[in-house]
């Protein structure tokens, strides 16, 4: 019975998504974007706990220069960013099909960095985050340069997963599962190809603890491992929203490679730290385009609390499990 209920819910979600896509593809872009912003404001109202927690994170991580009013604006921007990422890819695809020139939608900075990384022939990680128009990135990169692979978590809903894969296949080379995709990543890098990956989520017990925006957090280290073992380049990349309707700026920063003069583990950490520093600088510059609704610091905070309790001799405190495994 439980499985039957789940399948019914999954089917309903699929029908709802199909209906939403049909509406988005027919309504004027300005109207869709305005409606999405209204829904984002409504979501912030009906989810007060999530809003308050995001506000606390903003005030803690951005420091004294961010007052309460500015924090509220940033959190509103986070809700808006999440909503816009659901509709922007469909609207941009429609605009491109209608013949709108690429240059009217996106400007590119640092294309030479991507080309240099690809020319090196060791594979490229295009390292993004839940920042700006992240869902639109693979479409524009594939259109302007060459289709890339994307690392993605498999959805629980099989109907949505099938729909997403079929759609993604139109402008990427394919998907690499977030869990269990290491062998496929190695093959991609050895072929000298590019793979997009979002690296800003909490890595939990499998991550490495280091600073992000002034506080410890658990970082994914797969890019550092691959950079050190296979010579892959890590290319920080961001797709920022610009003023106007469906206007974006695609940025590629200089490639980050593993330093051969460092011991293996330090070389891997150095790559991860430089990617994290790049994202932190972008978030400080455009905090309203970052997804503050995700708390990437929670594992590190809990691990430090348990470690302090254990050091103080609290026998009731469990041992914190923080590893450096990829």
PDB file of C-alpha atoms in Angstrom:
ATOM      1  CA  UNK A   1       0.000   0.000   0.000  1.00  0.00           C
ATOM      2  CA  UNK A   2       2.843   2.372   0.838  1.00  0.00           C
ATOM      3  CA  UNK A   3       4.445   1.788  -2.559  1.00  0.00           C
ATOM      4  CA  UNK A   4       1.118   2.357  -4.293  1.00  0.00           C
ATOM      5  CA  UNK A   5       0.671   5.674  -2.471  1.00  0.00           C
ATOM      6  CA  UNK A   6       4.201   6.710  -3.405  1.00  0.00           C
ATOM      7  CA  UNK A   7       3.656   5.905  -7.074  1.00  0.00           C
ATOM      8  CA  UNK A   8       0.379   7.827  -7.047  1.00  0.00           C
ATOM      9  CA  UNK A   9       2.147  10.848  -5.533  1.00  0.00           C
ATOM     10  CA  UNK A  10       4.971  10.571  -8.052  1.00  0.00           C
ATOM     11  CA  UNK A  11       2.499  10.435 -10.921  1.00  0.00           C
ATOM     12  CA  UNK A  12       0.648  13.488  -9.578  1.00  0.00           C
ATOM     13  CA  UNK A  13       3.940  15.396  -9.314  1.00  0.00           C
ATOM     14  CA  UNK A  14       4.736  14.492 -12.907  1.00  0.00           C
ATOM     15  CA  UNK A  15       1.333  15.687 -14.138  1.00  0.00           C
ATOM     16  CA  UNK A  16       1.702  18.913 -12.156  1.00  0.00           C
ATOM     17  CA  UNK A  17       5.144  19.524 -13.650  1.00  0.00           C
ATOM     18  CA  UNK A  18       3.892  18.875 -17.169  1.00  0.00           C
ATOM     19  CA  UNK A  19       1.030  21.334 -16.652  1.00  0.00           C
ATOM     20  CA  UNK A  20       3.406  23.949 -15.240  1.00  0.00           C
ATOM     21  CA  UNK A  21       5.782  23.550 -18.166  1.00  0.00           C
ATOM     22  CA  UNK A  22       2.901  23.933 -20.620  1.00  0.00           C
ATOM     23  CA  UNK A  23       1.843  27.188 -18.957  1.00  0.00           C
ATOM     24  CA  UNK A  24       5.382  28.563 -18.785  1.00  0.00           C
ATOM     25  CA  UNK A  25       5.962  27.811 -22.459  1.00  0.00           C
ATOM     26  CA  UNK A  26       2.878  29.782 -23.507  1.00  0.00           C
ATOM     27  CA  UNK A  27       2.815  32.821 -21.237  1.00  0.00           C
ATOM     28  CA  UNK A  28       4.939  35.941 -21.815  1.00  0.00           C
ATOM     29  CA  UNK A  29       8.334  35.708 -20.130  1.00  0.00           C
ATOM     30  CA  UNK A  30       7.813  38.911 -18.152  1.00  0.00           C
ATOM     31  CA  UNK A  31       4.538  37.558 -16.750  1.00  0.00           C
ATOM     32  CA  UNK A  32       6.084  34.206 -15.804  1.00  0.00           C
ATOM     33  CA  UNK A  33       9.005  35.893 -14.048  1.00  0.00           C
ATOM     34  CA  UNK A  34       6.705  38.299 -12.187  1.00  0.00           C
ATOM     35  CA  UNK A  35       4.495  35.427 -11.074  1.00  0.00           C
ATOM     36  CA  UNK A  36       7.521  33.431  -9.926  1.00  0.00           C
ATOM     37  CA  UNK A  37       8.740  36.350  -7.823  1.00  0.00           C
ATOM     38  CA  UNK A  38       5.290  36.641  -6.228  1.00  0.00           C
ATOM     39  CA  UNK A  39       5.295  32.929  -5.404  1.00  0.00           C
ATOM     40  CA  UNK A  40       8.760  33.314  -3.890  1.00  0.00           C
ATOM     41  CA  UNK A  41       7.501  36.070  -1.594  1.00  0.00           C
ATOM     42  CA  UNK A  42       4.575  33.852  -0.621  1.00  0.00           C
ATOM     43  CA  UNK A  43       6.914  30.961   0.128  1.00  0.00           C
ATOM     44  CA  UNK A  44       8.970  33.183   2.433  1.00  0.00           C
ATOM     45  CA  UNK A  45       5.789  34.057   4.330  1.00  0.00           C
ATOM     46  CA  UNK A  46       4.441  30.517   4.698  1.00  0.00           C
ATOM     47  CA  UNK A  47       7.865  29.119   5.687  1.00  0.00           C
ATOM     48  CA  UNK A  48       8.802  31.372   8.616  1.00  0.00           C
ATOM     49  CA  UNK A  49      11.137  28.827  10.209  1.00  0.00           C
ATOM     50  CA  UNK A  50      13.193  28.457   7.042  1.00  0.00           C
ATOM     51  CA  UNK A  51      13.199  32.235   6.564  1.00  0.00           C
ATOM     52  CA  UNK A  52      14.396  32.924  10.112  1.00  0.00           C
ATOM     53  CA  UNK A  53      17.140  30.303   9.919  1.00  0.00           C
ATOM     54  CA  UNK A  54      18.397  31.683   6.602  1.00  0.00           C
ATOM     55  CA  UNK A  55      18.385  35.179   8.119  1.00  0.00           C
ATOM     56  CA  UNK A  56      20.527  33.978  11.021  1.00  0.00           C
ATOM     57  CA  UNK A  57      23.006  32.423   8.595  1.00  0.00           C
ATOM     58  CA  UNK A  58      23.245  35.640   6.603  1.00  0.00           C
ATOM     59  CA  UNK A  59      23.862  37.768   9.692  1.00  0.00           C
ATOM     60  CA  UNK A  60      26.471  35.330  11.027  1.00  0.00           C
ATOM     61  CA  UNK A  61      28.378  34.781   7.779  1.00  0.00           C
ATOM     62  CA  UNK A  62      28.361  38.271   6.280  1.00  0.00           C
ATOM     63  CA  UNK A  63      29.441  39.972   9.477  1.00  0.00           C
ATOM     64  CA  UNK A  64      28.912  43.451  10.954  1.00  0.00           C
ATOM     65  CA  UNK A  65      28.447  45.104   7.575  1.00  0.00           C
ATOM     66  CA  UNK A  66      25.132  43.308   7.128  1.00  0.00           C
ATOM     67  CA  UNK A  67      22.278  44.709   9.225  1.00  0.00           C
ATOM     68  CA  UNK A  68      18.840  43.224   9.775  1.00  0.00           C
ATOM     69  CA  UNK A  69      17.186  45.052   6.894  1.00  0.00           C
ATOM     70  CA  UNK A  70      19.881  43.996   4.452  1.00  0.00           C
ATOM     71  CA  UNK A  71      19.652  40.409   5.735  1.00  0.00           C
ATOM     72  CA  UNK A  72      15.908  40.390   5.026  1.00  0.00           C
ATOM     73  CA  UNK A  73      16.586  41.566   1.460  1.00  0.00           C
ATOM     74  CA  UNK A  74      19.186  38.847   0.959  1.00  0.00           C
ATOM     75  CA  UNK A  75      16.898  36.102   2.269  1.00  0.00           C
ATOM     76  CA  UNK A  76      14.098  37.343   0.012  1.00  0.00           C
ATOM     77  CA  UNK A  77      16.601  37.104  -2.827  1.00  0.00           C
ATOM     78  CA  UNK A  78      17.418  33.507  -1.884  1.00  0.00           C
ATOM     79  CA  UNK A  79      13.745  32.505  -2.138  1.00  0.00           C
ATOM     80  CA  UNK A  80      13.520  34.383  -5.428  1.00  0.00           C
ATOM     81  CA  UNK A  81      16.654  32.707  -6.787  1.00  0.00           C
ATOM     82  CA  UNK A  82      15.263  29.261  -5.996  1.00  0.00           C
ATOM     83  CA  UNK A  83      12.012  30.035  -7.772  1.00  0.00           C
ATOM     84  CA  UNK A  84      13.621  31.595 -10.842  1.00  0.00           C
ATOM     85  CA  UNK A  85      15.810  28.541 -11.343  1.00  0.00           C
ATOM     86  CA  UNK A  86      12.666  26.482 -11.978  1.00  0.00           C
ATOM     87  CA  UNK A  87      11.437  28.615 -14.890  1.00  0.00           C
ATOM     88  CA  UNK A  88      14.467  30.338 -16.436  1.00  0.00           C
ATOM     89  CA  UNK A  89      15.725  27.310 -18.422  1.00  0.00           C
ATOM     90  CA  UNK A  90      12.325  26.872 -20.090  1.00  0.00           C
ATOM     91  CA  UNK A  91      12.027  30.566 -20.886  1.00  0.00           C
ATOM     92  CA  UNK A  92      15.556  30.773 -22.316  1.00  0.00           C
ATOM     93  CA  UNK A  93      15.044  27.652 -24.422  1.00  0.00           C
ATOM     94  CA  UNK A  94      11.882  29.184 -25.848  1.00  0.00           C
ATOM     95  CA  UNK A  95      13.643  32.468 -26.594  1.00  0.00           C
ATOM     96  CA  UNK A  96      16.470  30.672 -28.392  1.00  0.00           C
ATOM     97  CA  UNK A  97      14.034  28.614 -30.452  1.00  0.00           C
ATOM     98  CA  UNK A  98      12.372  31.861 -31.530  1.00  0.00           C
ATOM     99  CA  UNK A  99      15.680  33.152 -32.793  1.00  0.00           C
ATOM    100  CA  UNK A 100      16.738  35.517 -30.024  1.00  0.00           C
ATOM    101  CA  UNK A 101      20.533  35.936 -30.432  1.00  0.00           C
ATOM    102  CA  UNK A 102      22.741  34.431 -27.734  1.00  0.00           C
ATOM    103  CA  UNK A 103      24.334  37.822 -27.155  1.00  0.00           C
ATOM    104  CA  UNK A 104      20.977  39.286 -26.079  1.00  0.00           C
ATOM    105  CA  UNK A 105      20.715  36.656 -23.339  1.00  0.00           C
ATOM    106  CA  UNK A 106      24.235  36.101 -22.056  1.00  0.00           C
ATOM    107  CA  UNK A 107      27.625  37.773 -22.032  1.00  0.00           C
ATOM    108  CA  UNK A 108      30.732  35.697 -21.347  1.00  0.00           C
ATOM    109  CA  UNK A 109      33.812  36.552 -19.318  1.00  0.00           C
ATOM    110  CA  UNK A 110      36.900  34.353 -19.206  1.00  0.00           C
ATOM    111  CA  UNK A 111      36.180  32.075 -22.184  1.00  0.00           C
ATOM    112  CA  UNK A 112      39.936  31.837 -22.648  1.00  0.00           C
ATOM    113  CA  UNK A 113      40.213  30.102 -19.267  1.00  0.00           C
ATOM    114  CA  UNK A 114      37.831  27.351 -20.329  1.00  0.00           C
ATOM    115  CA  UNK A 115      39.642  26.902 -23.631  1.00  0.00           C
ATOM    116  CA  UNK A 116      43.037  26.726 -21.924  1.00  0.00           C
ATOM    117  CA  UNK A 117      41.775  24.082 -19.502  1.00  0.00           C
ATOM    118  CA  UNK A 118      40.300  21.996 -22.337  1.00  0.00           C
ATOM    119  CA  UNK A 119      43.474  22.337 -24.421  1.00  0.00           C
ATOM    120  CA  UNK A 120      45.522  20.899 -21.537  1.00  0.00           C
ATOM    121  CA  UNK A 121      43.764  17.594 -22.229  1.00  0.00           C
ATOM    122  CA  UNK A 122      43.474  16.345 -18.637  1.00  0.00           C
ATOM    123  CA  UNK A 123      39.758  16.957 -18.196  1.00  0.00           C
ATOM    124  CA  UNK A 124      37.974  19.912 -16.666  1.00  0.00           C
ATOM    125  CA  UNK A 125      35.652  20.337 -13.715  1.00  0.00           C
ATOM    126  CA  UNK A 126      33.369  23.338 -14.279  1.00  0.00           C
ATOM    127  CA  UNK A 127      32.802  24.100 -10.612  1.00  0.00           C
ATOM    128  CA  UNK A 128      29.584  25.897  -9.787  1.00  0.00           C
ATOM    129  CA  UNK A 129      27.293  26.299  -6.810  1.00  0.00           C
ATOM    130  CA  UNK A 130      23.666  26.970  -5.942  1.00  0.00           C
ATOM    131  CA  UNK A 131      24.322  30.552  -6.871  1.00  0.00           C
ATOM    132  CA  UNK A 132      22.783  32.681  -9.595  1.00  0.00           C
ATOM    133  CA  UNK A 133      21.078  30.795 -12.429  1.00  0.00           C
ATOM    134  CA  UNK A 134      22.746  27.448 -11.813  1.00  0.00           C
ATOM    135  CA  UNK A 135      20.075  25.359 -13.586  1.00  0.00           C
ATOM    136  CA  UNK A 136      20.603  27.306 -16.791  1.00  0.00           C
ATOM    137  CA  UNK A 137      24.390  26.878 -16.828  1.00  0.00           C
ATOM    138  CA  UNK A 138      24.658  23.536 -18.676  1.00  0.00           C
ATOM    139  CA  UNK A 139      22.338  24.753 -21.444  1.00  0.00           C
ATOM    140  CA  UNK A 140      24.345  27.913 -22.131  1.00  0.00           C
ATOM    141  CA  UNK A 141      27.748  26.241 -21.804  1.00  0.00           C
ATOM    142  CA  UNK A 142      26.661  23.514 -24.213  1.00  0.00           C
ATOM    143  CA  UNK A 143      25.324  26.050 -26.700  1.00  0.00           C
ATOM    144  CA  UNK A 144      28.222  28.492 -26.594  1.00  0.00           C
ATOM    145  CA  UNK A 145      31.106  26.022 -26.248  1.00  0.00           C
ATOM    146  CA  UNK A 146      30.546  22.264 -26.169  1.00  0.00           C
ATOM    147  CA  UNK A 147      28.163  19.948 -24.304  1.00  0.00           C
ATOM    148  CA  UNK A 148      29.490  18.848 -20.938  1.00  0.00           C
ATOM    149  CA  UNK A 149      28.654  16.089 -18.509  1.00  0.00           C
ATOM    150  CA  UNK A 150      26.838  16.993 -15.294  1.00  0.00           C
ATOM    151  CA  UNK A 151      27.066  15.437 -11.846  1.00  0.00           C
ATOM    152  CA  UNK A 152      23.565  15.063 -10.410  1.00  0.00           C
ATOM    153  CA  UNK A 153      21.720  13.243  -7.661  1.00  0.00           C
ATOM    154  CA  UNK A 154      19.128  10.776  -8.894  1.00  0.00           C
ATOM    155  CA  UNK A 155      15.580  11.961  -8.132  1.00  0.00           C
ATOM    156  CA  UNK A 156      13.308   9.802  -5.966  1.00  0.00           C
ATOM    157  CA  UNK A 157      10.442  10.274  -8.423  1.00  0.00           C
ATOM    158  CA  UNK A 158      11.148   7.931 -11.388  1.00  0.00           C
ATOM    159  CA  UNK A 159       8.801   9.843 -13.704  1.00  0.00           C
ATOM    160  CA  UNK A 160      10.517  13.161 -13.023  1.00  0.00           C
ATOM    161  CA  UNK A 161      13.924  11.485 -13.295  1.00  0.00           C
ATOM    162  CA  UNK A 162      13.047  10.090 -16.721  1.00  0.00           C
ATOM    163  CA  UNK A 163      11.700  13.441 -17.876  1.00  0.00           C
ATOM    164  CA  UNK A 164      14.758  15.295 -16.567  1.00  0.00           C
ATOM    165  CA  UNK A 165      17.243  12.905 -18.165  1.00  0.00           C
ATOM    166  CA  UNK A 166      15.510  13.105 -21.537  1.00  0.00           C
ATOM    167  CA  UNK A 167      15.519  16.894 -21.375  1.00  0.00           C
ATOM    168  CA  UNK A 168      19.086  17.172 -20.121  1.00  0.00           C
ATOM    169  CA  UNK A 169      20.307  14.884 -22.906  1.00  0.00           C
ATOM    170  CA  UNK A 170      19.377  17.565 -25.434  1.00  0.00           C
ATOM    171  CA  UNK A 171      22.173  19.905 -24.335  1.00  0.00           C
ATOM    172  CA  UNK A 172      24.622  17.826 -22.258  1.00  0.00           C
ATOM    173  CA  UNK A 173      26.645  14.680 -22.897  1.00  0.00           C
ATOM    174  CA  UNK A 174      24.864  12.929 -20.054  1.00  0.00           C
ATOM    175  CA  UNK A 175      24.636  12.634 -16.269  1.00  0.00           C
ATOM    176  CA  UNK A 176      27.076  11.222 -13.747  1.00  0.00           C
ATOM    177  CA  UNK A 177      25.433   9.962 -10.526  1.00  0.00           C
ATOM    178  CA  UNK A 178      26.470  11.933  -7.477  1.00  0.00           C
ATOM    179  CA  UNK A 179      26.916   8.706  -5.513  1.00  0.00           C
ATOM    180  CA  UNK A 180      28.877   5.901  -7.131  1.00  0.00           C
ATOM    181  CA  UNK A 181      29.994   7.799 -10.233  1.00  0.00           C
ATOM    182  CA  UNK A 182      33.760   7.871  -9.563  1.00  0.00           C
ATOM    183  CA  UNK A 183      34.670   5.356 -12.284  1.00  0.00           C
ATOM    184  CA  UNK A 184      32.648   7.273 -14.858  1.00  0.00           C
ATOM    185  CA  UNK A 185      34.319  10.531 -13.801  1.00  0.00           C
ATOM    186  CA  UNK A 186      37.735   8.978 -14.342  1.00  0.00           C
ATOM    187  CA  UNK A 187      36.782   7.917 -17.883  1.00  0.00           C
ATOM    188  CA  UNK A 188      35.464  11.409 -18.666  1.00  0.00           C
ATOM    189  CA  UNK A 189      38.605  13.123 -17.393  1.00  0.00           C
ATOM    190  CA  UNK A 190      40.919  10.732 -19.226  1.00  0.00           C
ATOM    191  CA  UNK A 191      39.031  11.593 -22.409  1.00  0.00           C
ATOM    192  CA  UNK A 192      39.819  15.265 -21.775  1.00  0.00           C
ATOM    193  CA  UNK A 193      36.158  16.249 -21.442  1.00  0.00           C
ATOM    194  CA  UNK A 194      34.371  18.724 -19.172  1.00  0.00           C
ATOM    195  CA  UNK A 195      31.989  17.905 -16.338  1.00  0.00           C
ATOM    196  CA  UNK A 196      29.851  20.367 -14.395  1.00  0.00           C
ATOM    197  CA  UNK A 197      29.502  19.957 -10.643  1.00  0.00           C
ATOM    198  CA  UNK A 198      27.918  21.982  -7.813  1.00  0.00           C
ATOM    199  CA  UNK A 199      30.168  21.963  -4.766  1.00  0.00           C
ATOM    200  CA  UNK A 200      28.509  24.160  -2.160  1.00  0.00           C
ATOM    201  CA  UNK A 201      26.321  21.677  -0.292  1.00  0.00           C
ATOM    202  CA  UNK A 202      27.107  20.131   3.075  1.00  0.00           C
ATOM    203  CA  UNK A 203      29.363  17.118   2.465  1.00  0.00           C
ATOM    204  CA  UNK A 204      28.610  15.583   5.858  1.00  0.00           C
ATOM    205  CA  UNK A 205      30.877  12.924   7.335  1.00  0.00           C
ATOM    206  CA  UNK A 206      32.556  12.230   3.999  1.00  0.00           C
ATOM    207  CA  UNK A 207      33.848  15.774   3.575  1.00  0.00           C
ATOM    208  CA  UNK A 208      36.842  17.737   4.708  1.00  0.00           C
ATOM    209  CA  UNK A 209      36.306  20.477   7.293  1.00  0.00           C
ATOM    210  CA  UNK A 210      37.576  23.919   6.315  1.00  0.00           C
ATOM    211  CA  UNK A 211      36.449  27.525   6.280  1.00  0.00           C
ATOM    212  CA  UNK A 212      33.611  28.941   4.207  1.00  0.00           C
ATOM    213  CA  UNK A 213      32.545  32.539   4.801  1.00  0.00           C
ATOM    214  CA  UNK A 214      34.373  32.653   8.109  1.00  0.00           C
ATOM    215  CA  UNK A 215      33.073  29.441   9.676  1.00  0.00           C
ATOM    216  CA  UNK A 216      33.941  25.733   9.379  1.00  0.00           C
ATOM    217  CA  UNK A 217      31.911  23.654   6.945  1.00  0.00           C
ATOM    218  CA  UNK A 218      32.168  20.210   5.399  1.00  0.00           C
ATOM    219  CA  UNK A 219      33.446  20.420   1.810  1.00  0.00           C
ATOM    220  CA  UNK A 220      33.245  17.840  -0.973  1.00  0.00           C
ATOM    221  CA  UNK A 221      36.792  16.937  -1.975  1.00  0.00           C
ATOM    222  CA  UNK A 222      36.239  14.851  -5.112  1.00  0.00           C
ATOM    223  CA  UNK A 223      37.556  17.650  -7.347  1.00  0.00           C
ATOM    224  CA  UNK A 224      40.728  17.930  -5.270  1.00  0.00           C
ATOM    225  CA  UNK A 225      41.271  14.178  -5.463  1.00  0.00           C
ATOM    226  CA  UNK A 226      40.740  14.064  -9.234  1.00  0.00           C
ATOM    227  CA  UNK A 227      42.914  17.130  -9.787  1.00  0.00           C
ATOM    228  CA  UNK A 228      45.782  15.586  -7.866  1.00  0.00           C
ATOM    229  CA  UNK A 229      45.492  12.047  -9.281  1.00  0.00           C
ATOM    230  CA  UNK A 230      44.670  12.800 -12.922  1.00  0.00           C
ATOM    231  CA  UNK A 231      45.795  16.385 -13.488  1.00  0.00           C
ATOM    232  CA  UNK A 232      42.241  17.649 -14.024  1.00  0.00           C
ATOM    233  CA  UNK A 233      41.665  21.394 -13.911  1.00  0.00           C
ATOM    234  CA  UNK A 234      39.032  22.945 -11.631  1.00  0.00           C
ATOM    235  CA  UNK A 235      37.406  25.966 -13.240  1.00  0.00           C
ATOM    236  CA  UNK A 236      35.211  28.101 -10.931  1.00  0.00           C
ATOM    237  CA  UNK A 237      32.216  29.196 -12.996  1.00  0.00           C
ATOM    238  CA  UNK A 238      29.160  31.318 -12.204  1.00  0.00           C
ATOM    239  CA  UNK A 239      26.058  32.413 -14.112  1.00  0.00           C
ATOM    240  CA  UNK A 240      24.854  35.699 -12.620  1.00  0.00           C
ATOM    241  CA  UNK A 241      21.558  37.431 -13.292  1.00  0.00           C
ATOM    242  CA  UNK A 242      21.876  40.882 -14.784  1.00  0.00           C
ATOM    243  CA  UNK A 243      19.291  43.709 -14.887  1.00  0.00           C
ATOM    244  CA  UNK A 244      16.589  43.164 -17.471  1.00  0.00           C
ATOM    245  CA  UNK A 245      14.474  40.231 -18.599  1.00  0.00           C
ATOM    246  CA  UNK A 246      16.439  37.016 -19.103  1.00  0.00           C
ATOM    247  CA  UNK A 247      19.860  38.666 -19.028  1.00  0.00           C
ATOM    248  CA  UNK A 248      22.842  36.773 -17.633  1.00  0.00           C
ATOM    249  CA  UNK A 249      26.613  36.956 -17.277  1.00  0.00           C
ATOM    250  CA  UNK A 250      28.590  33.697 -17.581  1.00  0.00           C
ATOM    251  CA  UNK A 251      31.948  33.854 -15.802  1.00  0.00           C
ATOM    252  CA  UNK A 252      34.866  31.435 -16.031  1.00  0.00           C
ATOM    253  CA  UNK A 253      37.745  32.030 -13.640  1.00  0.00           C
ATOM    254  CA  UNK A 254      41.316  30.870 -14.122  1.00  0.00           C
ATOM    255  CA  UNK A 255      41.846  27.091 -13.856  1.00  0.00           C
ATOM    256  CA  UNK A 256      42.900  25.685 -10.504  1.00  0.00           C
ATOM    257  CA  UNK A 257      45.276  22.712 -10.624  1.00  0.00           C
ATOM    258  CA  UNK A 258      46.884  20.585  -7.925  1.00  0.00           C
ATOM    259  CA  UNK A 259      50.272  21.807  -6.750  1.00  0.00           C
ATOM    260  CA  UNK A 260      52.970  19.167  -7.348  1.00  0.00           C
ATOM    261  CA  UNK A 261      55.159  20.583  -4.559  1.00  0.00           C
ATOM    262  CA  UNK A 262      52.673  19.639  -1.831  1.00  0.00           C
ATOM    263  CA  UNK A 263      52.070  16.250  -0.196  1.00  0.00           C
ATOM    264  CA  UNK A 264      49.053  14.459  -1.745  1.00  0.00           C
ATOM    265  CA  UNK A 265      46.496  15.253   0.934  1.00  0.00           C
ATOM    266  CA  UNK A 266      47.629  18.875   1.227  1.00  0.00           C
ATOM    267  CA  UNK A 267      47.475  19.281  -2.559  1.00  0.00           C
ATOM    268  CA  UNK A 268      43.883  18.018  -2.570  1.00  0.00           C
ATOM    269  CA  UNK A 269      42.882  20.321   0.282  1.00  0.00           C
ATOM    270  CA  UNK A 270      44.547  23.264  -1.445  1.00  0.00           C
ATOM    271  CA  UNK A 271      42.395  22.772  -4.561  1.00  0.00           C
ATOM    272  CA  UNK A 272      39.231  22.554  -2.455  1.00  0.00           C
ATOM    273  CA  UNK A 273      40.224  25.625  -0.440  1.00  0.00           C
ATOM    274  CA  UNK A 274      40.848  27.744  -3.552  1.00  0.00           C
ATOM    275  CA  UNK A 275      37.500  26.755  -5.063  1.00  0.00           C
ATOM    276  CA  UNK A 276      35.791  27.620  -1.779  1.00  0.00           C
ATOM    277  CA  UNK A 277      37.556  30.987  -1.584  1.00  0.00           C
ATOM    278  CA  UNK A 278      36.381  31.806  -5.100  1.00  0.00           C
ATOM    279  CA  UNK A 279      32.756  31.070  -4.230  1.00  0.00           C
ATOM    280  CA  UNK A 280      32.975  32.998  -0.957  1.00  0.00           C
ATOM    281  CA  UNK A 281      34.151  36.100  -2.826  1.00  0.00           C
ATOM    282  CA  UNK A 282      31.280  35.825  -5.308  1.00  0.00           C
ATOM    283  CA  UNK A 283      28.712  35.314  -2.547  1.00  0.00           C
ATOM    284  CA  UNK A 284      29.955  38.390  -0.689  1.00  0.00           C
ATOM    285  CA  UNK A 285      29.631  40.396  -3.898  1.00  0.00           C
ATOM    286  CA  UNK A 286      26.129  39.090  -4.770  1.00  0.00           C
ATOM    287  CA  UNK A 287      24.662  37.558  -1.579  1.00  0.00           C
ATOM    288  CA  UNK A 288      21.057  37.814  -2.797  1.00  0.00           C
ATOM    289  CA  UNK A 289      21.832  35.289  -5.555  1.00  0.00           C
ATOM    290  CA  UNK A 290      23.057  32.567  -3.168  1.00  0.00           C
ATOM    291  CA  UNK A 291      20.830  29.783  -1.823  1.00  0.00           C
ATOM    292  CA  UNK A 292      21.014  30.580   1.894  1.00  0.00           C
ATOM    293  CA  UNK A 293      18.098  28.194   2.470  1.00  0.00           C
ATOM    294  CA  UNK A 294      20.640  25.346   2.580  1.00  0.00           C
ATOM    295  CA  UNK A 295      22.752  25.230   5.762  1.00  0.00           C
ATOM    296  CA  UNK A 296      26.112  23.889   4.642  1.00  0.00           C
ATOM    297  CA  UNK A 297      27.693  24.583   8.051  1.00  0.00           C
ATOM    298  CA  UNK A 298      25.482  22.318  10.162  1.00  0.00           C
ATOM    299  CA  UNK A 299      27.678  19.199  10.095  1.00  0.00           C
ATOM    300  CA  UNK A 300      30.847  21.057  11.032  1.00  0.00           C
ATOM    301  CA  UNK A 301      29.073  22.912  13.844  1.00  0.00           C
ATOM    302  CA  UNK A 302      27.739  19.654  15.272  1.00  0.00           C
ATOM    303  CA  UNK A 303      31.106  17.914  14.910  1.00  0.00           C
ATOM    304  CA  UNK A 304      32.904  20.716  16.728  1.00  0.00           C
ATOM    305  CA  UNK A 305      30.305  20.715  19.509  1.00  0.00           C
ATOM    306  CA  UNK A 306      30.708  16.970  20.031  1.00  0.00           C
ATOM    307  CA  UNK A 307      34.487  17.247  19.942  1.00  0.00           C
ATOM    308  CA  UNK A 308      34.442  19.957  22.620  1.00  0.00           C
ATOM    309  CA  UNK A 309      32.118  17.879  24.765  1.00  0.00           C
ATOM    310  CA  UNK A 310      34.373  14.841  24.416  1.00  0.00           C
ATOM    311  CA  UNK A 311      37.460  16.918  25.260  1.00  0.00           C
ATOM    312  CA  UNK A 312      35.696  18.224  28.349  1.00  0.00           C
ATOM    313  CA  UNK A 313      35.187  14.659  29.522  1.00  0.00           C
ATOM    314  CA  UNK A 314      31.437  14.380  28.895  1.00  0.00           C
ATOM    315  CA  UNK A 315      31.035  10.619  28.675  1.00  0.00           C
ATOM    316  CA  UNK A 316      27.525  11.028  27.252  1.00  0.00           C
ATOM    317  CA  UNK A 317      28.813  12.792  24.142  1.00  0.00           C
ATOM    318  CA  UNK A 318      29.220  10.515  21.107  1.00  0.00           C
ATOM    319  CA  UNK A 319      32.490  10.649  19.237  1.00  0.00           C
ATOM    320  CA  UNK A 320      32.346  13.026  16.277  1.00  0.00           C
ATOM    321  CA  UNK A 321      32.852  11.212  12.994  1.00  0.00           C
ATOM    322  CA  UNK A 322      34.637  13.587  10.638  1.00  0.00           C
ATOM    323  CA  UNK A 323      36.717  11.967   7.912  1.00  0.00           C
ATOM    324  CA  UNK A 324      38.670  13.076   4.889  1.00  0.00           C
ATOM    325  CA  UNK A 325      37.390  10.327   2.633  1.00  0.00           C
ATOM    326  CA  UNK A 326      36.219  11.270  -0.842  1.00  0.00           C
TER     327      UNK A 326
END
